[in-house]
């Protein structure tokens, strides 16, 4: 199974990815956790370039191609082989981030983005995508609370985030693989909701594995 997590920065995605990975591992599944951009040697170098605040002259097209280049490495080198080997792959962001951030956020043509997403991902579509939806006001609070130095992407402003959020909500409406979660709930409640959604497919997987053993 290929499961992706999407949402704005500080929406709590990474915590949920870790909790789900631990839960799946306890149930005996082999799990691989990844995050975008990065995850390969080339991808990590691209990540540094993308998040570096000194790269103020980066064009929107460069940004789009760099995120996509990192993804291409990750799909070919890591994700596809892992899925073929029977692992569950959990990815913190995938090509919907490009649709939401570069498409809705920066304003690049959604048609262009869809074509590049398909190409860079080698047509690999997630089985299920969890969207942790959060109001912009709450994001603002969390950024202030964290008091960390914002990276290049995080310096794009709240109006940018509003557009990105709308992009995600549009994807959630259109794509049947989407499951919308309220990120204002407690960490445990969000995890329970995720587990409840996944439980039927996980049980089915266990049945199939057991049948193979018989
Ligand atoms: P990261 O520190 O990994 O943020 P997070 O923990 O929120 O995922 O930085 C990734 C940043 O890159 C984040 O601001 C979202 C952005 N991004 C895009 O703009 N397009 C993309 O295709 C991807 C994968 C990420």
Short mmCIF file of C-alpha atoms and ligand atoms in Angstrom, two decimals:
data_model
loop_
_atom_site.label_atom_id
_atom_site.label_comp_id
_atom_site.label_asym_id
_atom_site.label_seq_id
_atom_site.Cartn_x
_atom_site.Cartn_y
_atom_site.Cartn_z
CA UNK A 1 0.00 0.00 0.00
CA UNK A 2 1.18 3.48 -0.86
CA UNK A 3 -0.20 6.04 1.61
CA UNK A 4 0.50 9.76 1.35
CA UNK A 5 -0.06 12.60 3.80
CA UNK A 6 -0.76 16.16 2.72
CA UNK A 7 -1.46 19.47 4.42
CA UNK A 8 0.01 22.87 5.19
CA UNK A 9 3.30 23.30 7.04
CA UNK A 10 2.71 22.78 10.79
CA UNK A 11 -0.54 20.86 10.25
CA UNK A 12 0.82 17.90 12.24
CA UNK A 13 1.39 15.55 9.29
CA UNK A 14 4.77 14.29 10.37
CA UNK A 15 3.49 13.25 13.83
CA UNK A 16 0.67 11.27 12.21
CA UNK A 17 3.03 9.58 9.76
CA UNK A 18 5.21 8.42 12.68
CA UNK A 19 2.23 7.22 14.75
CA UNK A 20 0.80 5.25 11.85
CA UNK A 21 4.21 3.73 11.07
CA UNK A 22 4.57 2.57 14.68
CA UNK A 23 1.04 1.14 14.75
CA UNK A 24 1.55 -0.75 11.48
CA UNK A 25 4.91 -2.09 12.68
CA UNK A 26 3.32 -3.32 15.94
CA UNK A 27 0.77 -5.19 13.80
CA UNK A 28 3.62 -6.94 12.01
CA UNK A 29 3.79 -4.95 8.77
CA UNK A 30 7.00 -3.90 7.09
CA UNK A 31 6.83 -0.13 6.80
CA UNK A 32 8.92 2.48 5.02
CA UNK A 33 8.58 6.14 6.01
CA UNK A 34 9.65 8.85 3.56
CA UNK A 35 9.36 12.59 3.24
CA UNK A 36 9.46 14.96 0.30
CA UNK A 37 11.53 16.66 -0.94
CA UNK A 38 14.50 14.40 -0.19
CA UNK A 39 14.98 10.75 0.71
CA UNK A 40 17.73 9.98 -1.82
CA UNK A 41 21.25 11.34 -2.20
CA UNK A 42 20.29 13.57 -5.12
CA UNK A 43 16.95 14.41 -3.49
CA UNK A 44 18.56 15.63 -0.26
CA UNK A 45 20.84 17.94 -2.23
CA UNK A 46 17.84 19.30 -4.09
CA UNK A 47 16.01 19.75 -0.75
CA UNK A 48 18.81 21.95 0.59
CA UNK A 49 18.61 24.08 -2.53
CA UNK A 50 14.82 24.41 -2.34
CA UNK A 51 14.63 25.39 1.33
CA UNK A 52 17.69 27.68 1.40
CA UNK A 53 16.50 31.23 2.12
CA UNK A 54 19.48 32.66 0.25
CA UNK A 55 18.05 31.37 -3.03
CA UNK A 56 15.82 34.40 -3.43
CA UNK A 57 16.24 34.48 -7.22
CA UNK A 58 14.80 30.97 -7.76
CA UNK A 59 12.20 31.12 -10.54
CA UNK A 60 8.81 29.43 -10.15
CA UNK A 61 9.70 27.07 -12.97
CA UNK A 62 12.97 26.05 -11.28
CA UNK A 63 11.08 25.42 -8.05
CA UNK A 64 8.59 23.21 -9.88
CA UNK A 65 11.28 21.22 -11.68
CA UNK A 66 13.41 20.78 -8.55
CA UNK A 67 10.53 19.36 -6.47
CA UNK A 68 9.69 17.09 -9.40
CA UNK A 69 13.31 16.00 -9.89
CA UNK A 70 13.57 15.03 -6.24
CA UNK A 71 10.32 13.04 -6.57
CA UNK A 72 11.51 11.23 -9.68
CA UNK A 73 14.59 9.97 -7.80
CA UNK A 74 12.49 8.89 -4.84
CA UNK A 75 9.93 6.97 -6.91
CA UNK A 76 12.48 5.11 -9.03
CA UNK A 77 15.15 4.47 -6.39
CA UNK A 78 13.03 3.81 -3.31
CA UNK A 79 9.21 3.79 -3.54
CA UNK A 80 8.63 1.42 -6.47
CA UNK A 81 11.18 -1.19 -5.29
CA UNK A 82 9.72 -1.06 -1.75
CA UNK A 83 6.14 -1.54 -2.97
CA UNK A 84 7.24 -4.40 -5.21
CA UNK A 85 8.90 -5.97 -2.15
CA UNK A 86 5.57 -5.89 -0.28
CA UNK A 87 6.27 -2.98 2.05
CA UNK A 88 3.76 -0.38 3.13
CA UNK A 89 5.12 3.00 2.05
CA UNK A 90 4.10 6.12 3.99
CA UNK A 91 5.10 9.37 2.36
CA UNK A 92 5.01 12.79 4.06
CA UNK A 93 3.99 14.83 0.96
CA UNK A 94 3.87 13.68 -2.65
CA UNK A 95 2.81 15.24 -5.95
CA UNK A 96 -0.36 16.80 -4.53
CA UNK A 97 1.99 19.19 -2.70
CA UNK A 98 3.16 20.38 -6.11
CA UNK A 99 -0.43 20.87 -7.29
CA UNK A 100 -1.32 22.79 -4.11
CA UNK A 101 1.88 24.85 -3.57
CA UNK A 102 3.23 25.45 -7.09
CA UNK A 103 -0.18 25.30 -8.84
CA UNK A 104 -2.65 26.98 -6.48
CA UNK A 105 -0.03 28.82 -4.38
CA UNK A 106 2.32 30.17 -7.04
CA UNK A 107 -0.21 30.18 -9.88
CA UNK A 108 1.50 27.84 -12.36
CA UNK A 109 -0.94 26.26 -14.85
CA UNK A 110 -2.63 23.23 -13.27
CA UNK A 111 -2.51 21.48 -16.66
CA UNK A 112 1.27 21.86 -16.88
CA UNK A 113 1.59 20.62 -13.29
CA UNK A 114 -0.61 17.57 -13.89
CA UNK A 115 1.55 16.52 -16.85
CA UNK A 116 4.82 17.02 -14.95
CA UNK A 117 3.43 15.21 -11.89
CA UNK A 118 2.51 12.19 -14.00
CA UNK A 119 5.91 12.15 -15.68
CA UNK A 120 8.03 12.68 -12.56
CA UNK A 121 6.11 10.07 -10.57
CA UNK A 122 6.31 7.51 -13.36
CA UNK A 123 2.49 7.35 -13.10
CA UNK A 124 2.56 6.06 -9.54
CA UNK A 125 -0.70 7.12 -7.86
CA UNK A 126 -1.17 6.77 -4.06
CA UNK A 127 -3.74 4.22 -2.85
CA UNK A 128 -4.95 6.63 -0.22
CA UNK A 129 -4.16 10.24 0.68
CA UNK A 130 -4.87 11.80 4.08
CA UNK A 131 -5.34 15.56 4.10
CA UNK A 132 -4.85 17.24 7.47
CA UNK A 133 -6.90 20.35 6.99
CA UNK A 134 -6.26 23.34 9.21
CA UNK A 135 -7.48 26.97 9.22
CA UNK A 136 -4.85 29.61 8.34
CA UNK A 137 -5.39 31.38 11.69
CA UNK A 138 -4.21 28.25 13.49
CA UNK A 139 -1.17 27.94 11.19
CA UNK A 140 -0.27 31.53 12.06
CA UNK A 141 -0.47 30.69 15.79
CA UNK A 142 1.64 27.56 15.38
CA UNK A 143 4.33 29.40 13.41
CA UNK A 144 4.54 32.08 16.12
CA UNK A 145 4.62 29.43 18.86
CA UNK A 146 7.40 27.47 17.15
CA UNK A 147 9.47 30.67 16.87
CA UNK A 148 11.86 28.93 14.50
CA UNK A 149 13.53 30.51 11.52
CA UNK A 150 11.21 30.01 8.57
CA UNK A 151 12.66 28.26 5.51
CA UNK A 152 12.30 29.67 1.97
CA UNK A 153 8.89 28.05 1.38
CA UNK A 154 7.57 29.08 4.81
CA UNK A 155 8.39 32.71 4.07
CA UNK A 156 5.73 32.91 1.35
CA UNK A 157 3.07 34.64 3.48
CA UNK A 158 -0.40 33.81 4.77
CA UNK A 159 -2.27 34.65 1.54
CA UNK A 160 -0.10 32.08 -0.21
CA UNK A 161 -1.11 29.51 2.42
CA UNK A 162 -4.78 30.37 1.97
CA UNK A 163 -4.49 29.57 -1.75
CA UNK A 164 -2.61 26.34 -1.00
CA UNK A 165 -5.32 25.29 1.46
CA UNK A 166 -8.02 25.94 -1.15
CA UNK A 167 -6.02 23.82 -3.60
CA UNK A 168 -5.95 20.92 -1.18
CA UNK A 169 -9.68 21.20 -0.49
CA UNK A 170 -10.33 21.16 -4.23
CA UNK A 171 -8.22 18.02 -4.62
CA UNK A 172 -10.09 16.39 -1.72
CA UNK A 173 -13.37 17.05 -3.52
CA UNK A 174 -12.19 15.69 -6.86
CA UNK A 175 -10.00 12.70 -5.99
CA UNK A 176 -11.66 9.61 -4.57
CA UNK A 177 -8.41 8.50 -2.88
CA UNK A 178 -8.65 11.53 -0.53
CA UNK A 179 -9.68 11.34 3.13
CA UNK A 180 -10.20 14.71 4.78
CA UNK A 181 -9.22 15.03 8.45
CA UNK A 182 -9.77 17.92 10.83
CA UNK A 183 -6.28 18.80 12.06
CA UNK A 184 -7.68 20.73 15.04
CA UNK A 185 -8.59 17.45 16.75
CA UNK A 186 -6.17 15.96 19.29
CA UNK A 187 -3.21 13.98 17.97
CA UNK A 188 -4.77 10.74 19.31
CA UNK A 189 -8.19 11.41 17.78
CA UNK A 190 -6.63 12.06 14.37
CA UNK A 191 -4.63 8.85 14.63
CA UNK A 192 -7.77 6.87 15.60
CA UNK A 193 -9.61 8.30 12.59
CA UNK A 194 -6.76 7.29 10.28
CA UNK A 195 -6.63 3.81 11.75
CA UNK A 196 -10.38 3.33 11.42
CA UNK A 197 -10.20 4.26 7.73
CA UNK A 198 -7.29 1.91 7.06
CA UNK A 199 -8.38 -1.04 9.21
CA UNK A 200 -10.56 -2.79 6.58
CA UNK A 201 -7.82 -2.80 3.93
CA UNK A 202 -5.22 -3.89 6.48
CA UNK A 203 -7.34 -6.83 7.63
CA UNK A 204 -7.88 -7.84 4.02
CA UNK A 205 -4.11 -7.74 3.46
CA UNK A 206 -3.51 -9.95 6.52
CA UNK A 207 -6.11 -12.48 5.25
CA UNK A 208 -4.38 -12.64 1.86
CA UNK A 209 -0.98 -13.14 3.51
CA UNK A 210 -2.40 -15.92 5.72
CA UNK A 211 -3.95 -17.65 2.71
CA UNK A 212 -0.57 -17.57 1.00
CA UNK A 213 0.98 -19.34 4.01
CA UNK A 214 -1.63 -22.17 4.01
P1 LIG B 1 9.43 20.65 5.05
O1 LIG B 1 10.35 21.30 6.05
O2 LIG B 1 9.65 19.20 4.73
O3 LIG B 1 7.94 20.96 5.51
P2 LIG B 1 6.79 20.01 6.05
O4 LIG B 1 7.31 19.41 7.33
O5 LIG B 1 5.66 20.97 6.26
O6 LIG B 1 6.50 19.00 4.98
O7 LIG B 1 9.49 21.54 3.73
C1 LIG B 1 8.86 21.22 2.59
C2 LIG B 1 8.31 22.52 2.00
O8 LIG B 1 8.23 22.38 0.58
C3 LIG B 1 6.91 22.83 2.48
O9 LIG B 1 6.79 24.23 2.68
C4 LIG B 1 6.04 22.43 1.32
C5 LIG B 1 6.92 22.64 0.13
N1 LIG B 1 6.64 21.77 -1.05
C6 LIG B 1 6.24 22.35 -2.24
O10 LIG B 1 6.07 23.58 -2.32
N2 LIG B 1 6.02 21.54 -3.33
C7 LIG B 1 6.22 20.19 -3.29
O11 LIG B 1 6.03 19.49 -4.32
C8 LIG B 1 6.67 19.60 -2.06
C9 LIG B 1 6.91 18.13 -1.96
C10 LIG B 1 6.86 20.44 -0.96
#
